[in-house]
XYZ file of C-alpha atoms in Angstrom:
394
model
C 85.174 105.967 120.256
C 87.697 104.328 122.553
C 91.129 105.494 123.615
C 92.917 108.302 121.749
C 95.715 107.432 119.354
C 99.087 108.998 120.118
C 101.567 109.705 117.354
C 104.565 107.930 118.861
C 106.993 108.341 115.994
C 107.256 109.632 112.439
C 109.777 109.116 109.669
C 110.252 110.416 106.162
C 112.897 110.326 103.476
C 113.525 113.154 101.048
C 111.529 112.544 97.891
C 113.287 112.114 94.547
C 112.479 112.430 90.866
C 111.463 109.231 89.057
C 114.544 107.285 88.080
C 116.656 108.928 90.779
C 115.302 107.119 93.830
C 115.897 103.849 95.597
C 113.380 101.071 94.948
C 109.992 101.254 96.675
C 110.885 98.628 99.271
C 114.101 100.387 100.259
C 112.280 103.728 100.592
C 109.491 102.199 102.666
C 111.949 100.399 104.923
C 114.008 103.565 105.433
C 110.919 105.528 106.453
C 109.903 102.797 108.921
C 113.352 102.692 110.491
C 113.253 106.464 110.909
C 109.805 106.302 112.577
C 110.933 103.522 114.929
C 114.018 105.503 115.884
C 111.889 108.598 116.468
C 109.580 106.620 118.770
C 112.425 104.792 120.520
C 110.878 101.450 119.609
C 111.937 98.290 117.815
C 110.027 96.503 115.070
C 109.151 93.757 117.550
C 107.009 96.313 119.424
C 104.737 96.794 116.388
C 101.597 94.669 116.522
C 99.877 95.568 113.231
C 101.046 97.316 110.050
C 99.265 99.033 107.182
C 101.290 99.628 104.022
C 100.037 102.072 101.398
C 101.036 102.261 97.731
C 99.240 102.648 94.401
C 101.577 101.423 91.668
C 102.852 97.985 92.612
C 102.105 94.294 92.776
C 100.296 92.713 95.690
C 102.141 92.393 99.030
C 104.642 95.168 98.335
C 104.087 96.055 101.998
C 105.593 92.748 103.047
C 108.524 93.293 100.686
C 109.287 96.625 102.348
C 108.652 95.620 105.951
C 110.521 92.317 105.785
C 113.685 94.393 105.395
C 113.024 95.824 108.868
C 111.789 92.679 110.586
C 109.854 89.452 110.143
C 107.734 88.992 113.240
C 104.605 87.398 111.826
C 102.363 90.417 112.469
C 99.354 91.249 110.270
C 100.431 93.435 107.311
C 97.556 94.930 105.363
C 98.235 96.469 101.957
C 96.228 99.616 101.168
C 95.445 101.296 97.832
C 93.149 104.335 97.777
C 94.667 106.463 95.034
C 96.213 109.763 96.183
C 94.730 109.395 99.683
C 96.442 106.029 100.198
C 98.891 107.178 102.891
C 96.147 108.764 104.959
C 93.950 105.714 104.474
C 96.721 103.599 106.034
C 96.879 106.123 108.886
C 93.074 106.008 109.241
C 93.143 102.224 109.589
C 96.039 102.348 112.057
C 94.170 104.875 114.190
C 91.045 102.698 114.130
C 93.073 99.696 115.312
C 94.446 101.645 118.289
C 91.208 103.379 119.260
C 89.195 100.156 119.069
C 91.679 98.333 121.287
C 92.592 95.807 118.590
C 96.268 96.713 118.993
C 98.350 99.011 121.187
C 101.152 99.833 118.727
C 100.432 100.119 115.000
C 102.538 101.163 112.029
C 101.352 103.013 108.931
C 103.816 103.305 106.065
C 103.400 104.714 102.577
C 105.763 104.547 99.632
C 105.715 104.990 95.873
C 108.150 104.386 93.053
C 106.679 106.607 90.359
C 107.261 106.664 86.628
C 107.941 109.906 84.725
C 105.096 111.768 83.063
C 101.353 111.889 83.557
C 99.555 109.300 85.694
C 98.145 106.459 83.638
C 96.291 103.184 84.114
C 98.361 100.016 83.841
C 95.314 97.890 83.017
C 93.802 98.168 79.552
C 91.711 94.983 79.458
C 89.093 96.003 82.069
C 86.971 99.002 83.091
C 88.787 101.865 84.776
C 87.398 103.213 88.079
C 87.470 106.623 86.386
C 84.958 105.911 83.602
C 82.264 108.150 85.095
C 84.792 110.790 86.178
C 86.386 110.924 82.736
C 82.973 111.209 81.087
C 82.051 114.111 83.378
C 85.363 115.787 82.605
C 84.819 115.372 78.853
C 81.343 116.888 79.138
C 82.193 119.774 81.460
C 85.701 120.637 80.285
C 86.458 119.224 76.843
C 90.030 120.121 75.843
C 90.993 116.552 74.995
C 94.433 117.859 74.035
C 95.213 118.642 77.706
C 96.436 115.805 80.004
C 93.586 114.395 82.052
C 94.816 115.320 85.546
C 95.268 118.922 84.403
C 91.753 118.904 82.963
C 90.337 117.678 86.277
C 91.972 120.183 88.577
C 92.370 122.970 86.046
C 88.680 122.500 85.297
C 87.875 122.831 89.002
C 89.944 126.005 89.192
C 88.240 127.338 86.070
C 84.858 126.660 87.672
C 85.925 128.706 90.699
C 87.111 131.499 88.416
C 83.776 131.587 86.617
C 81.713 131.500 89.830
C 83.743 133.819 92.034
C 85.976 135.949 89.825
C 89.184 134.217 90.856
C 92.123 135.055 88.600
C 95.105 133.113 87.300
C 97.281 135.347 89.476
C 95.628 133.893 92.599
C 96.862 130.407 91.730
C 100.293 131.886 91.021
C 100.361 133.444 94.501
C 99.673 130.024 96.039
C 102.571 128.487 94.128
C 104.872 131.353 95.128
C 103.834 130.879 98.769
C 104.638 127.181 98.541
C 108.119 127.982 97.271
C 108.751 130.432 100.114
C 107.792 127.767 102.632
C 109.953 125.185 100.854
C 113.084 127.273 101.326
C 112.759 126.496 105.057
C 112.343 122.740 104.575
C 115.425 120.552 104.035
C 113.138 117.736 102.832
C 111.592 119.823 100.029
C 112.776 118.628 96.632
C 111.984 121.883 94.839
C 113.344 124.503 97.223
C 114.009 127.446 94.927
C 111.870 130.482 95.698
C 109.798 131.724 92.776
C 107.663 134.836 92.535
C 104.057 134.929 91.407
C 105.272 136.690 88.267
C 107.671 133.826 87.526
C 104.867 131.318 88.011
C 102.713 133.207 85.500
C 105.634 133.361 83.055
C 106.213 129.590 83.191
C 105.269 127.454 80.147
C 101.513 127.447 79.583
C 99.758 124.111 80.104
C 96.237 125.441 79.515
C 95.768 128.982 78.269
C 94.215 131.212 80.909
C 93.954 128.344 83.392
C 97.332 126.832 84.274
C 101.087 127.163 83.877
C 103.545 124.347 84.494
C 104.609 125.614 87.929
C 101.024 125.354 89.203
C 101.147 121.541 89.004
C 103.050 119.206 91.306
C 105.326 116.668 89.626
C 105.445 112.913 90.273
C 108.161 111.967 92.748
C 109.258 108.832 94.585
C 109.456 108.505 98.348
C 108.439 106.983 101.633
C 106.987 108.141 104.955
C 105.741 106.380 108.077
C 104.001 106.938 111.405
C 103.662 104.808 114.522
C 100.499 105.197 116.573
C 99.994 103.816 120.047
C 97.589 103.834 122.972
C 98.184 105.997 126.083
C 98.822 102.879 128.171
C 101.461 101.638 125.724
C 103.055 105.100 125.695
C 103.235 105.168 129.492
C 104.766 101.694 129.629
C 107.436 102.519 127.024
C 108.199 106.131 127.979
C 106.897 107.536 124.697
C 106.369 111.261 124.083
C 102.586 111.788 124.209
C 102.626 115.360 122.908
C 100.744 114.678 119.663
C 97.338 113.011 119.626
C 94.831 112.392 116.876
C 91.680 113.992 118.275
C 89.403 113.136 115.355
C 89.582 111.699 111.868
C 87.082 111.235 109.060
C 87.101 109.506 105.710
C 84.518 110.282 103.068
C 83.902 108.986 99.575
C 81.896 110.514 96.750
C 78.344 111.757 97.092
C 75.726 111.840 94.348
C 76.587 115.541 93.945
C 79.978 114.541 92.487
C 78.222 113.999 89.167
C 74.782 115.534 89.639
C 76.073 119.057 90.326
C 77.639 119.344 86.839
C 80.547 121.211 88.404
C 84.200 120.228 88.149
C 84.768 121.383 91.733
C 82.442 118.587 92.829
C 83.992 116.057 90.440
C 87.376 116.549 92.158
C 85.939 116.085 95.640
C 84.797 119.422 97.061
C 81.846 117.842 98.882
C 84.006 114.973 100.192
C 86.351 117.580 101.680
C 83.574 119.679 103.202
C 81.847 116.668 104.752
C 85.040 115.224 106.240
C 86.022 118.601 107.694
C 82.593 118.969 109.286
C 82.782 115.465 110.751
C 86.137 116.024 112.474
C 84.955 119.315 113.955
C 81.814 117.678 115.322
C 83.691 114.649 116.671
C 86.423 116.686 118.347
C 84.409 119.698 119.465
C 87.203 121.831 117.997
C 86.194 124.651 115.658
C 88.075 125.359 112.450
C 89.095 128.778 113.801
C 91.089 127.005 116.530
C 93.364 125.354 113.949
C 96.879 126.830 113.715
C 98.521 124.897 110.895
C 97.226 122.934 107.902
C 98.753 120.466 105.479
C 96.325 120.091 102.570
C 96.326 118.322 99.227
C 97.856 120.827 96.795
C 98.421 118.515 93.831
C 97.643 121.666 91.838
C 97.529 125.236 93.101
C 93.902 125.154 91.982
C 93.064 122.371 94.424
C 94.690 124.264 97.282
C 92.507 127.276 96.537
C 89.194 125.413 96.427
C 90.208 123.381 99.487
C 90.538 126.569 101.550
C 86.787 126.901 101.143
C 85.995 123.192 101.303
C 87.685 122.903 104.704
C 86.003 126.087 105.914
C 89.221 128.060 106.376
C 87.412 130.869 104.601
C 83.766 131.185 103.462
C 82.780 129.999 99.997
C 83.741 132.487 97.316
C 86.297 134.358 99.460
C 89.532 132.479 98.692
C 90.856 135.363 96.615
C 90.680 137.744 99.590
C 92.016 135.024 101.916
C 95.134 134.786 99.732
C 95.486 138.552 99.256
C 95.313 139.092 103.026
C 98.082 136.536 103.634
C 95.811 134.387 105.779
C 97.329 131.234 104.242
C 100.892 131.815 105.449
C 103.028 132.862 108.410
C 101.479 135.789 110.265
C 98.012 134.957 108.888
C 95.095 132.960 110.252
C 96.211 129.508 109.054
C 99.697 128.550 107.947
C 98.939 126.213 105.047
C 101.516 123.703 103.840
C 104.511 124.926 105.849
C 106.375 121.955 104.341
C 106.006 123.491 100.889
C 103.278 120.995 100.118
C 103.039 118.675 97.147
C 103.953 121.607 94.922
C 107.430 121.629 96.491
C 107.901 117.989 97.514
C 106.149 116.337 94.601
C 103.540 113.625 94.996
C 104.616 109.996 95.577
C 101.044 108.825 95.912
C 101.316 106.294 98.734
C 103.704 108.422 100.790
C 101.985 111.804 100.546
C 99.481 111.475 103.402
C 102.085 110.186 105.830
C 104.502 112.944 104.832
C 101.767 115.388 105.863
C 101.508 113.572 109.208
C 105.302 113.862 109.587
C 105.167 117.625 109.080
C 102.256 118.271 111.427
C 103.707 116.062 114.159
C 106.889 118.137 114.142
C 104.862 121.353 114.129
C 102.930 120.309 117.241
C 106.072 119.061 118.979
C 107.721 122.416 118.288
C 110.545 120.700 116.392
C 109.910 122.060 112.892
C 112.946 124.359 113.120
C 112.979 127.161 110.525
C 109.435 126.414 109.401
C 107.958 126.249 112.914
C 104.531 127.851 113.262
C 104.755 129.789 116.514
C 102.526 128.423 119.255
C 101.035 125.670 117.063
C 98.770 123.437 119.152
C 96.075 122.276 116.722
C 96.709 120.955 113.229
C 94.514 119.834 110.343
C 95.484 117.397 107.592
C 93.645 116.944 104.276
C 94.525 114.230 101.757
C 92.311 113.564 98.745
C 92.250 111.002 95.970
C 90.018 110.900 92.931
C 87.859 107.901 92.435
C 87.422 108.793 95.298
C 88.329 109.204 98.949
C 89.173 112.073 101.272
C 90.748 111.785 104.724
C 90.773 114.732 107.140
C 92.682 114.361 110.410
C 92.720 116.726 113.380
C 95.750 116.613 115.664
C 96.263 118.418 118.952
C 99.217 118.921 121.254
C 98.574 117.557 124.722
């Protein structure tokens, strides 16, 4: 590994419901302008760019970035399902650490459509053939939307193995809403109690209510990474550094374990978390704040264990003890998470980076985690890929 990557600037726009947002290119451009302003740089300083999105034609990255500048730099378009934003960040960090470029931009954006996620290609195999077959075999319930079957099925597996209850998922959603009240960029910022979450319309009897699922939203977020030498030359704040980062894809256990927790990426998460700890020499207990992929409250719960925040089978106690919020061991999703911001696929991972950068700078205002110096980011996409990033304040 070469030089460390410094997070020079971050930008994010408030996410919006489908149909209520600007177009994808306008959102991406706005996020980039905000990141450049935050870094005190101009677009001409950027040497490479990685643009992440899932639902769009080829070269949407150029369409967005050309609104900010046209300088002839390499622009690489990235699509890695729900982990797209973090994949763009992963590639930007590699470019800086390898010495390929000194100042690199990662931007993610998504203009979502209302309703459940769906494939736009019906004349060719879907990447989810094997995943869907596993879901049909392990879960059934063909009347339930597929994404709910995936993550609800994973939560149900945890319930059956460890005695987790529906109320535990409700507590996670209530916690997310409390955090969201402190975040001006949270779209859903009304506080709800665990009882209100349980009383919400039932999506799957005994497994999930509507408030336990994040909705699709539209948005954009961006980060600029640079080398220490570039930072020194341009007077850039070097407070936040990426100390280690790992990307994993599926293992044979995804299907061989016959467990929905594995189908939705539990082993990818565990392996990536282990890799960043080994690469950085920083133990999980040294982490202060976490932004993790809570597309469903169920995924947040199993991810506590996948990341090693609490031993396997102990998430229920972890939640009951308040170790997932302010005053506990790890403040998880101080932004309110996907449950409160929604999930514009390409932007999600970079919105997590935005939050953690402000936490480590000490500029997170009402949601500031006191004394935060080490942060962990987890962004997961089915199909599959998982990116775990460990940040530290200099």
